[in-house]
Amino acid sequence: GENDLGGNEYHGDGNHENNDGNTTRDNGSLETNDGSNNDNIWSTYPYFSSDEDYLRNATIKDPHSLEILAFIDADGSVLTLTGESNVRHGKVPCVGIGGSFSDEDELDWAMFDQVEDMDRSLGCVAYIDGEGNDCEYWLDDIYEDAIKVRDSYCVAISAAATALKDNSKLFHHPTAN
């Protein structure tokens, strides 16, 4: 569909799979649609914390400490979510200076700090699909999905930890002296 975020699977702590294209960073690896593993994917995007800072500060107790990367298959762009609501949309430029195509590693970034405090839309992105049709998607929809994924991830991991803790109490038999 026009908001198709792709079918990437994320494998991190707890083997969390997420088929909507969004992922939280929990020191795992990202398996892309072509089956390749991108263990250093986080370092290729300039708006994320260093690995050391992220490992020191990220916690499911504070969803805002988690960083989200959404791959948007529709046009090959990415959306990052950091902090409470800082959004970056990186898009491969269509045509460079002199009519040449630029290197795929260089993205044009649109930056939106504190989206929750904004009183306007993040905007609509127009693109041409593989069949030559004019299409569009709203960055607001991608942003809302990223927020939901981040919050759901925290809830799911917390619930799993609580369940494991509760189950361990049921099966813990102290040895008699």
JSON list of N, CA and C in Angstrom, two decimals, residues 102-163:
[
{"chain": "A", "resi": 102, "resn": "SER", "atom": "N", "xyz": [23.23, 11.14, -7.26]},
{"chain": "A", "resi": 102, "resn": "SER", "atom": "CA", "xyz": [24.24, 11.17, -6.19]},
{"chain": "A", "resi": 102, "resn": "SER", "atom": "C", "xyz": [24.43, 9.79, -5.58]},
{"chain": "A", "resi": 103, "resn": "ASP", "atom": "N", "xyz": [25.46, 9.67, -4.81]},
{"chain": "A", "resi": 103, "resn": "ASP", "atom": "CA", "xyz": [25.77, 8.43, -4.10]},
{"chain": "A", "resi": 103, "resn": "ASP", "atom": "C", "xyz": [24.64, 8.09, -3.14]},
{"chain": "A", "resi": 104, "resn": "GLU", "atom": "N", "xyz": [24.24, 6.81, -3.09]},
{"chain": "A", "resi": 104, "resn": "GLU", "atom": "CA", "xyz": [23.12, 6.40, -2.24]},
{"chain": "A", "resi": 104, "resn": "GLU", "atom": "C", "xyz": [23.37, 6.62, -0.75]},
{"chain": "A", "resi": 105, "resn": "ASP", "atom": "N", "xyz": [24.64, 6.69, -0.35]},
{"chain": "A", "resi": 105, "resn": "ASP", "atom": "CA", "xyz": [24.94, 6.87, 1.06]},
{"chain": "A", "resi": 105, "resn": "ASP", "atom": "C", "xyz": [24.67, 8.29, 1.54]},
{"chain": "A", "resi": 106, "resn": "GLU", "atom": "N", "xyz": [24.53, 9.23, 0.63]},
{"chain": "A", "resi": 106, "resn": "GLU", "atom": "CA", "xyz": [24.30, 10.62, 1.00]},
{"chain": "A", "resi": 106, "resn": "GLU", "atom": "C", "xyz": [22.81, 10.91, 0.95]},
{"chain": "A", "resi": 107, "resn": "LEU", "atom": "N", "xyz": [22.23, 11.17, 2.08]},
{"chain": "A", "resi": 107, "resn": "LEU", "atom": "CA", "xyz": [20.80, 11.44, 2.16]},
{"chain": "A", "resi": 107, "resn": "LEU", "atom": "C", "xyz": [20.57, 12.92, 2.41]},
{"chain": "A", "resi": 108, "resn": "ASP", "atom": "N", "xyz": [19.51, 13.45, 1.83]},
{"chain": "A", "resi": 108, "resn": "ASP", "atom": "CA", "xyz": [19.05, 14.79, 2.18]},
{"chain": "A", "resi": 108, "resn": "ASP", "atom": "C", "xyz": [18.15, 14.64, 3.40]},
{"chain": "A", "resi": 109, "resn": "TRP", "atom": "N", "xyz": [18.46, 15.36, 4.46]},
{"chain": "A", "resi": 109, "resn": "TRP", "atom": "CA", "xyz": [17.72, 15.22, 5.71]},
{"chain": "A", "resi": 109, "resn": "TRP", "atom": "C", "xyz": [16.80, 16.40, 5.96]},
{"chain": "A", "resi": 110, "resn": "ALA", "atom": "N", "xyz": [15.54, 16.08, 6.26]},
{"chain": "A", "resi": 110, "resn": "ALA", "atom": "CA", "xyz": [14.59, 17.08, 6.77]},
{"chain": "A", "resi": 110, "resn": "ALA", "atom": "C", "xyz": [14.53, 16.85, 8.27]},
{"chain": "A", "resi": 111, "resn": "MET", "atom": "N", "xyz": [14.66, 17.91, 9.06]},
{"chain": "A", "resi": 111, "resn": "MET", "atom": "CA", "xyz": [14.73, 17.77, 10.51]},
{"chain": "A", "resi": 111, "resn": "MET", "atom": "C", "xyz": [13.54, 18.43, 11.18]},
{"chain": "A", "resi": 112, "resn": "PHE", "atom": "N", "xyz": [12.95, 17.70, 12.14]},
{"chain": "A", "resi": 112, "resn": "PHE", "atom": "CA", "xyz": [11.80, 18.20, 12.89]},
{"chain": "A", "resi": 112, "resn": "PHE", "atom": "C", "xyz": [12.06, 17.93, 14.37]},
{"chain": "A", "resi": 113, "resn": "ASP", "atom": "N", "xyz": [12.40, 18.97, 15.12]},
{"chain": "A", "resi": 113, "resn": "ASP", "atom": "CA", "xyz": [12.64, 18.82, 16.55]},
{"chain": "A", "resi": 113, "resn": "ASP", "atom": "C", "xyz": [11.34, 19.02, 17.32]},
{"chain": "A", "resi": 114, "resn": "GLN", "atom": "N", "xyz": [11.15, 18.20, 18.34]},
{"chain": "A", "resi": 114, "resn": "GLN", "atom": "CA", "xyz": [9.97, 18.27, 19.21]},
{"chain": "A", "resi": 114, "resn": "GLN", "atom": "C", "xyz": [8.67, 18.33, 18.41]},
{"chain": "A", "resi": 115, "resn": "VAL", "atom": "N", "xyz": [8.42, 17.29, 17.65]},
{"chain": "A", "resi": 115, "resn": "VAL", "atom": "CA", "xyz": [7.23, 17.20, 16.80]},
{"chain": "A", "resi": 115, "resn": "VAL", "atom": "C", "xyz": [5.95, 17.40, 17.61]},
{"chain": "A", "resi": 116, "resn": "GLU", "atom": "N", "xyz": [5.93, 16.91, 18.83]},
{"chain": "A", "resi": 116, "resn": "GLU", "atom": "CA", "xyz": [4.72, 17.02, 19.65]},
{"chain": "A", "resi": 116, "resn": "GLU", "atom": "C", "xyz": [4.37, 18.47, 19.95]},
{"chain": "A", "resi": 117, "resn": "ASP", "atom": "N", "xyz": [5.35, 19.37, 19.89]},
{"chain": "A", "resi": 117, "resn": "ASP", "atom": "CA", "xyz": [5.10, 20.79, 20.16]},
{"chain": "A", "resi": 117, "resn": "ASP", "atom": "C", "xyz": [4.75, 21.58, 18.89]},
{"chain": "A", "resi": 118, "resn": "MET", "atom": "N", "xyz": [4.85, 20.91, 17.73]},
{"chain": "A", "resi": 118, "resn": "MET", "atom": "CA", "xyz": [4.57, 21.60, 16.47]},
{"chain": "A", "resi": 118, "resn": "MET", "atom": "C", "xyz": [3.06, 21.69, 16.25]},
{"chain": "A", "resi": 119, "resn": "ASP", "atom": "N", "xyz": [2.65, 22.73, 15.54]},
{"chain": "A", "resi": 119, "resn": "ASP", "atom": "CA", "xyz": [1.23, 22.86, 15.22]},
{"chain": "A", "resi": 119, "resn": "ASP", "atom": "C", "xyz": [1.01, 22.76, 13.72]},
{"chain": "A", "resi": 120, "resn": "ARG", "atom": "N", "xyz": [1.87, 21.96, 13.07]},
{"chain": "A", "resi": 120, "resn": "ARG", "atom": "CA", "xyz": [1.73, 21.75, 11.64]},
{"chain": "A", "resi": 120, "resn": "ARG", "atom": "C", "xyz": [2.10, 20.31, 11.30]},
{"chain": "A", "resi": 121, "resn": "SER", "atom": "N", "xyz": [1.78, 19.92, 10.10]},
{"chain": "A", "resi": 121, "resn": "SER", "atom": "CA", "xyz": [2.08, 18.58, 9.61]},
{"chain": "A", "resi": 121, "resn": "SER", "atom": "C", "xyz": [3.56, 18.45, 9.30]},
{"chain": "A", "resi": 122, "resn": "LEU", "atom": "N", "xyz": [4.06, 17.22, 9.35]},
{"chain": "A", "resi": 122, "resn": "LEU", "atom": "CA", "xyz": [5.43, 16.95, 8.93]},
{"chain": "A", "resi": 122, "resn": "LEU", "atom": "C", "xyz": [5.54, 16.98, 7.41]},
{"chain": "A", "resi": 123, "resn": "GLY", "atom": "N", "xyz": [4.44, 16.82, 6.75]},
{"chain": "A", "resi": 123, "resn": "GLY", "atom": "CA", "xyz": [4.43, 16.95, 5.29]},
{"chain": "A", "resi": 123, "resn": "GLY", "atom": "C", "xyz": [4.11, 15.66, 4.56]},
{"chain": "A", "resi": 124, "resn": "CYS", "atom": "N", "xyz": [3.84, 15.86, 3.31]},
{"chain": "A", "resi": 124, "resn": "CYS", "atom": "CA", "xyz": [3.51, 14.77, 2.40]},
{"chain": "A", "resi": 124, "resn": "CYS", "atom": "C", "xyz": [4.70, 14.55, 1.47]},
{"chain": "A", "resi": 125, "resn": "VAL", "atom": "N", "xyz": [5.04, 13.30, 1.24]},
{"chain": "A", "resi": 125, "resn": "VAL", "atom": "CA", "xyz": [6.15, 12.96, 0.35]},
{"chain": "A", "resi": 125, "resn": "VAL", "atom": "C", "xyz": [5.58, 12.34, -0.91]},
{"chain": "A", "resi": 126, "resn": "ALA", "atom": "N", "xyz": [5.88, 12.95, -2.03]},
{"chain": "A", "resi": 126, "resn": "ALA", "atom": "CA", "xyz": [5.45, 12.43, -3.33]},
{"chain": "A", "resi": 126, "resn": "ALA", "atom": "C", "xyz": [6.58, 11.60, -3.93]},
{"chain": "A", "resi": 127, "resn": "TYR", "atom": "N", "xyz": [6.22, 10.51, -4.59]},
{"chain": "A", "resi": 127, "resn": "TYR", "atom": "CA", "xyz": [7.21, 9.66, -5.24]},
{"chain": "A", "resi": 127, "resn": "TYR", "atom": "C", "xyz": [6.54, 8.95, -6.41]},
{"chain": "A", "resi": 128, "resn": "ILE", "atom": "N", "xyz": [7.34, 8.36, -7.25]},
{"chain": "A", "resi": 128, "resn": "ILE", "atom": "CA", "xyz": [6.84, 7.57, -8.37]},
{"chain": "A", "resi": 128, "resn": "ILE", "atom": "C", "xyz": [7.16, 6.12, -8.08]},
{"chain": "A", "resi": 129, "resn": "ASP", "atom": "N", "xyz": [6.14, 5.26, -8.09]},
{"chain": "A", "resi": 129, "resn": "ASP", "atom": "CA", "xyz": [6.36, 3.85, -7.76]},
{"chain": "A", "resi": 129, "resn": "ASP", "atom": "C", "xyz": [6.98, 3.11, -8.94]},
{"chain": "A", "resi": 130, "resn": "GLY", "atom": "N", "xyz": [7.23, 1.82, -8.75]},
{"chain": "A", "resi": 130, "resn": "GLY", "atom": "CA", "xyz": [7.89, 0.99, -9.76]},
{"chain": "A", "resi": 130, "resn": "GLY", "atom": "C", "xyz": [7.12, 0.86, -11.05]},
{"chain": "A", "resi": 131, "resn": "GLU", "atom": "N", "xyz": [5.83, 1.16, -11.03]},
{"chain": "A", "resi": 131, "resn": "GLU", "atom": "CA", "xyz": [5.00, 1.06, -12.23]},
{"chain": "A", "resi": 131, "resn": "GLU", "atom": "C", "xyz": [4.79, 2.43, -12.88]},
{"chain": "A", "resi": 132, "resn": "GLY", "atom": "N", "xyz": [5.48, 3.45, -12.37]},
{"chain": "A", "resi": 132, "resn": "GLY", "atom": "CA", "xyz": [5.38, 4.78, -12.95]},
{"chain": "A", "resi": 132, "resn": "GLY", "atom": "C", "xyz": [4.21, 5.61, -12.46]},
{"chain": "A", "resi": 133, "resn": "ASN", "atom": "N", "xyz": [3.54, 5.16, -11.40]},
{"chain": "A", "resi": 133, "resn": "ASN", "atom": "CA", "xyz": [2.39, 5.89, -10.86]},
{"chain": "A", "resi": 133, "resn": "ASN", "atom": "C", "xyz": [2.85, 6.95, -9.87]},
{"chain": "A", "resi": 134, "resn": "ASP", "atom": "N", "xyz": [2.19, 8.12, -9.90]},
{"chain": "A", "resi": 134, "resn": "ASP", "atom": "CA", "xyz": [2.43, 9.14, -8.89]},
{"chain": "A", "resi": 134, "resn": "ASP", "atom": "C", "xyz": [1.77, 8.70, -7.60]},
{"chain": "A", "resi": 135, "resn": "CYS", "atom": "N", "xyz": [2.55, 8.66, -6.52]},
{"chain": "A", "resi": 135, "resn": "CYS", "atom": "CA", "xyz": [2.04, 8.22, -5.22]},
{"chain": "A", "resi": 135, "resn": "CYS", "atom": "C", "xyz": [2.50, 9.21, -4.15]},
{"chain": "A", "resi": 136, "resn": "GLU", "atom": "N", "xyz": [1.97, 9.05, -2.96]},
{"chain": "A", "resi": 136, "resn": "GLU", "atom": "CA", "xyz": [2.37, 9.89, -1.84]},
{"chain": "A", "resi": 136, "resn": "GLU", "atom": "C", "xyz": [2.11, 9.17, -0.53]},
{"chain": "A", "resi": 137, "resn": "TYR", "atom": "N", "xyz": [2.81, 9.63, 0.50]},
{"chain": "A", "resi": 137, "resn": "TYR", "atom": "CA", "xyz": [2.55, 9.20, 1.86]},
{"chain": "A", "resi": 137, "resn": "TYR", "atom": "C", "xyz": [2.81, 10.38, 2.78]},
{"chain": "A", "resi": 138, "resn": "TRP", "atom": "N", "xyz": [2.22, 10.32, 3.97]},
{"chain": "A", "resi": 138, "resn": "TRP", "atom": "CA", "xyz": [2.38, 11.39, 4.95]},
{"chain": "A", "resi": 138, "resn": "TRP", "atom": "C", "xyz": [3.42, 10.99, 5.99]},
{"chain": "A", "resi": 139, "resn": "LEU", "atom": "N", "xyz": [4.40, 11.86, 6.23]},
{"chain": "A", "resi": 139, "resn": "LEU", "atom": "CA", "xyz": [5.39, 11.59, 7.27]},
{"chain": "A", "resi": 139, "resn": "LEU", "atom": "C", "xyz": [4.74, 11.48, 8.64]},
{"chain": "A", "resi": 140, "resn": "ASP", "atom": "N", "xyz": [3.62, 12.18, 8.84]},
{"chain": "A", "resi": 140, "resn": "ASP", "atom": "CA", "xyz": [2.91, 12.10, 10.12]},
{"chain": "A", "resi": 140, "resn": "ASP", "atom": "C", "xyz": [2.49, 10.66, 10.43]},
{"chain": "A", "resi": 141, "resn": "ASP", "atom": "N", "xyz": [2.05, 9.93, 9.40]},
{"chain": "A", "resi": 141, "resn": "ASP", "atom": "CA", "xyz": [1.64, 8.54, 9.60]},
{"chain": "A", "resi": 141, "resn": "ASP", "atom": "C", "xyz": [2.82, 7.67, 9.99]},
{"chain": "A", "resi": 142, "resn": "ILE", "atom": "N", "xyz": [3.96, 7.89, 9.34]},
{"chain": "A", "resi": 142, "resn": "ILE", "atom": "CA", "xyz": [5.17, 7.12, 9.66]},
{"chain": "A", "resi": 142, "resn": "ILE", "atom": "C", "xyz": [5.63, 7.45, 11.08]},
{"chain": "A", "resi": 143, "resn": "TYR", "atom": "N", "xyz": [5.58, 8.72, 11.45]},
{"chain": "A", "resi": 143, "resn": "TYR", "atom": "CA", "xyz": [5.96, 9.16, 12.79]},
{"chain": "A", "resi": 143, "resn": "TYR", "atom": "C", "xyz": [5.07, 8.50, 13.84]},
{"chain": "A", "resi": 144, "resn": "GLU", "atom": "N", "xyz": [3.76, 8.53, 13.63]},
{"chain": "A", "resi": 144, "resn": "GLU", "atom": "CA", "xyz": [2.83, 7.92, 14.59]},
{"chain": "A", "resi": 144, "resn": "GLU", "atom": "C", "xyz": [3.09, 6.43, 14.73]},
{"chain": "A", "resi": 145, "resn": "ASP", "atom": "N", "xyz": [3.38, 5.75, 13.62]},
{"chain": "A", "resi": 145, "resn": "ASP", "atom": "CA", "xyz": [3.72, 4.32, 13.68]},
{"chain": "A", "resi": 145, "resn": "ASP", "atom": "C", "xyz": [5.00, 4.09, 14.48]},
{"chain": "A", "resi": 146, "resn": "ALA", "atom": "N", "xyz": [5.99, 4.96, 14.29]},
{"chain": "A", "resi": 146, "resn": "ALA", "atom": "CA", "xyz": [7.26, 4.82, 15.02]},
{"chain": "A", "resi": 146, "resn": "ALA", "atom": "C", "xyz": [7.04, 4.99, 16.52]},
{"chain": "A", "resi": 147, "resn": "ILE", "atom": "N", "xyz": [6.21, 5.95, 16.91]},
{"chain": "A", "resi": 147, "resn": "ILE", "atom": "CA", "xyz": [5.88, 6.15, 18.33]},
{"chain": "A", "resi": 147, "resn": "ILE", "atom": "C", "xyz": [5.20, 4.90, 18.90]},
{"chain": "A", "resi": 148, "resn": "LYS", "atom": "N", "xyz": [4.24, 4.36, 18.14]},
{"chain": "A", "resi": 148, "resn": "LYS", "atom": "CA", "xyz": [3.51, 3.17, 18.60]},
{"chain": "A", "resi": 148, "resn": "LYS", "atom": "C", "xyz": [4.45, 1.97, 18.75]},
{"chain": "A", "resi": 149, "resn": "VAL", "atom": "N", "xyz": [5.36, 1.81, 17.79]},
{"chain": "A", "resi": 149, "resn": "VAL", "atom": "CA", "xyz": [6.31, 0.69, 17.86]},
{"chain": "A", "resi": 149, "resn": "VAL", "atom": "C", "xyz": [7.19, 0.83, 19.09]},
{"chain": "A", "resi": 150, "resn": "ARG", "atom": "N", "xyz": [7.70, 2.03, 19.33]},
{"chain": "A", "resi": 150, "resn": "ARG", "atom": "CA", "xyz": [8.58, 2.26, 20.48]},
{"chain": "A", "resi": 150, "resn": "ARG", "atom": "C", "xyz": [7.84, 1.96, 21.78]},
{"chain": "A", "resi": 151, "resn": "ASP", "atom": "N", "xyz": [6.63, 2.49, 21.92]},
{"chain": "A", "resi": 151, "resn": "ASP", "atom": "CA", "xyz": [5.85, 2.28, 23.14]},
{"chain": "A", "resi": 151, "resn": "ASP", "atom": "C", "xyz": [5.47, 0.81, 23.31]},
{"chain": "A", "resi": 152, "resn": "SER", "atom": "N", "xyz": [5.05, 0.16, 22.22]},
{"chain": "A", "resi": 152, "resn": "SER", "atom": "CA", "xyz": [4.67, -1.26, 22.27]},
{"chain": "A", "resi": 152, "resn": "SER", "atom": "C", "xyz": [5.87, -2.13, 22.64]},
{"chain": "A", "resi": 153, "resn": "TYR", "atom": "N", "xyz": [7.02, -1.81, 22.10]},
{"chain": "A", "resi": 153, "resn": "TYR", "atom": "CA", "xyz": [8.24, -2.55, 22.41]},
{"chain": "A", "resi": 153, "resn": "TYR", "atom": "C", "xyz": [8.52, -2.50, 23.91]},
{"chain": "A", "resi": 154, "resn": "CYS", "atom": "N", "xyz": [8.43, -1.31, 24.49]},
{"chain": "A", "resi": 154, "resn": "CYS", "atom": "CA", "xyz": [8.70, -1.16, 25.92]},
{"chain": "A", "resi": 154, "resn": "CYS", "atom": "C", "xyz": [7.69, -1.95, 26.76]},
{"chain": "A", "resi": 155, "resn": "VAL", "atom": "N", "xyz": [6.43, -1.86, 26.39]},
{"chain": "A", "resi": 155, "resn": "VAL", "atom": "CA", "xyz": [5.38, -2.59, 27.12]},
{"chain": "A", "resi": 155, "resn": "VAL", "atom": "C", "xyz": [5.61, -4.10, 27.00]},
{"chain": "A", "resi": 156, "resn": "ALA", "atom": "N", "xyz": [5.92, -4.57, 25.80]},
{"chain": "A", "resi": 156, "resn": "ALA", "atom": "CA", "xyz": [6.11, -6.01, 25.59]},
{"chain": "A", "resi": 156, "resn": "ALA", "atom": "C", "xyz": [7.30, -6.55, 26.37]},
{"chain": "A", "resi": 157, "resn": "ILE", "atom": "N", "xyz": [8.41, -5.84, 26.33]},
{"chain": "A", "resi": 157, "resn": "ILE", "atom": "CA", "xyz": [9.60, -6.29, 27.07]},
{"chain": "A", "resi": 157, "resn": "ILE", "atom": "C", "xyz": [9.34, -6.25, 28.57]},
{"chain": "A", "resi": 158, "resn": "SER", "atom": "N", "xyz": [8.67, -5.20, 29.06]},
{"chain": "A", "resi": 158, "resn": "SER", "atom": "CA", "xyz": [8.35, -5.11, 30.49]},
{"chain": "A", "resi": 158, "resn": "SER", "atom": "C", "xyz": [7.41, -6.24, 30.91]},
{"chain": "A", "resi": 159, "resn": "ALA", "atom": "N", "xyz": [6.42, -6.52, 30.08]},
{"chain": "A", "resi": 159, "resn": "ALA", "atom": "CA", "xyz": [5.47, -7.60, 30.40]},
{"chain": "A", "resi": 159, "resn": "ALA", "atom": "C", "xyz": [6.17, -8.95, 30.41]},
{"chain": "A", "resi": 160, "resn": "ALA", "atom": "N", "xyz": [7.05, -9.17, 29.45]},
{"chain": "A", "resi": 160, "resn": "ALA", "atom": "CA", "xyz": [7.79, -10.43, 29.41]},
{"chain": "A", "resi": 160, "resn": "ALA", "atom": "C", "xyz": [8.68, -10.58, 30.64]},
{"chain": "A", "resi": 161, "resn": "ALA", "atom": "N", "xyz": [9.35, -9.51, 31.03]},
{"chain": "A", "resi": 161, "resn": "ALA", "atom": "CA", "xyz": [10.23, -9.56, 32.21]},
{"chain": "A", "resi": 161, "resn": "ALA", "atom": "C", "xyz": [9.41, -9.84, 33.47]},
{"chain": "A", "resi": 162, "resn": "THR", "atom": "N", "xyz": [8.26, -9.19, 33.58]},
{"chain": "A", "resi": 162, "resn": "THR", "atom": "CA", "xyz": [7.39, -9.41, 34.75]},
{"chain": "A", "resi": 162, "resn": "THR", "atom": "C", "xyz": [6.89, -10.85, 34.78]},
{"chain": "A", "resi": 163, "resn": "ALA", "atom": "N", "xyz": [6.49, -11.36, 33.62]},
{"chain": "A", "resi": 163, "resn": "ALA", "atom": "CA", "xyz": [6.00, -12.75, 33.55]},
{"chain": "A", "resi": 163, "resn": "ALA", "atom": "C", "xyz": [7.10, -13.73, 33.94]}
]
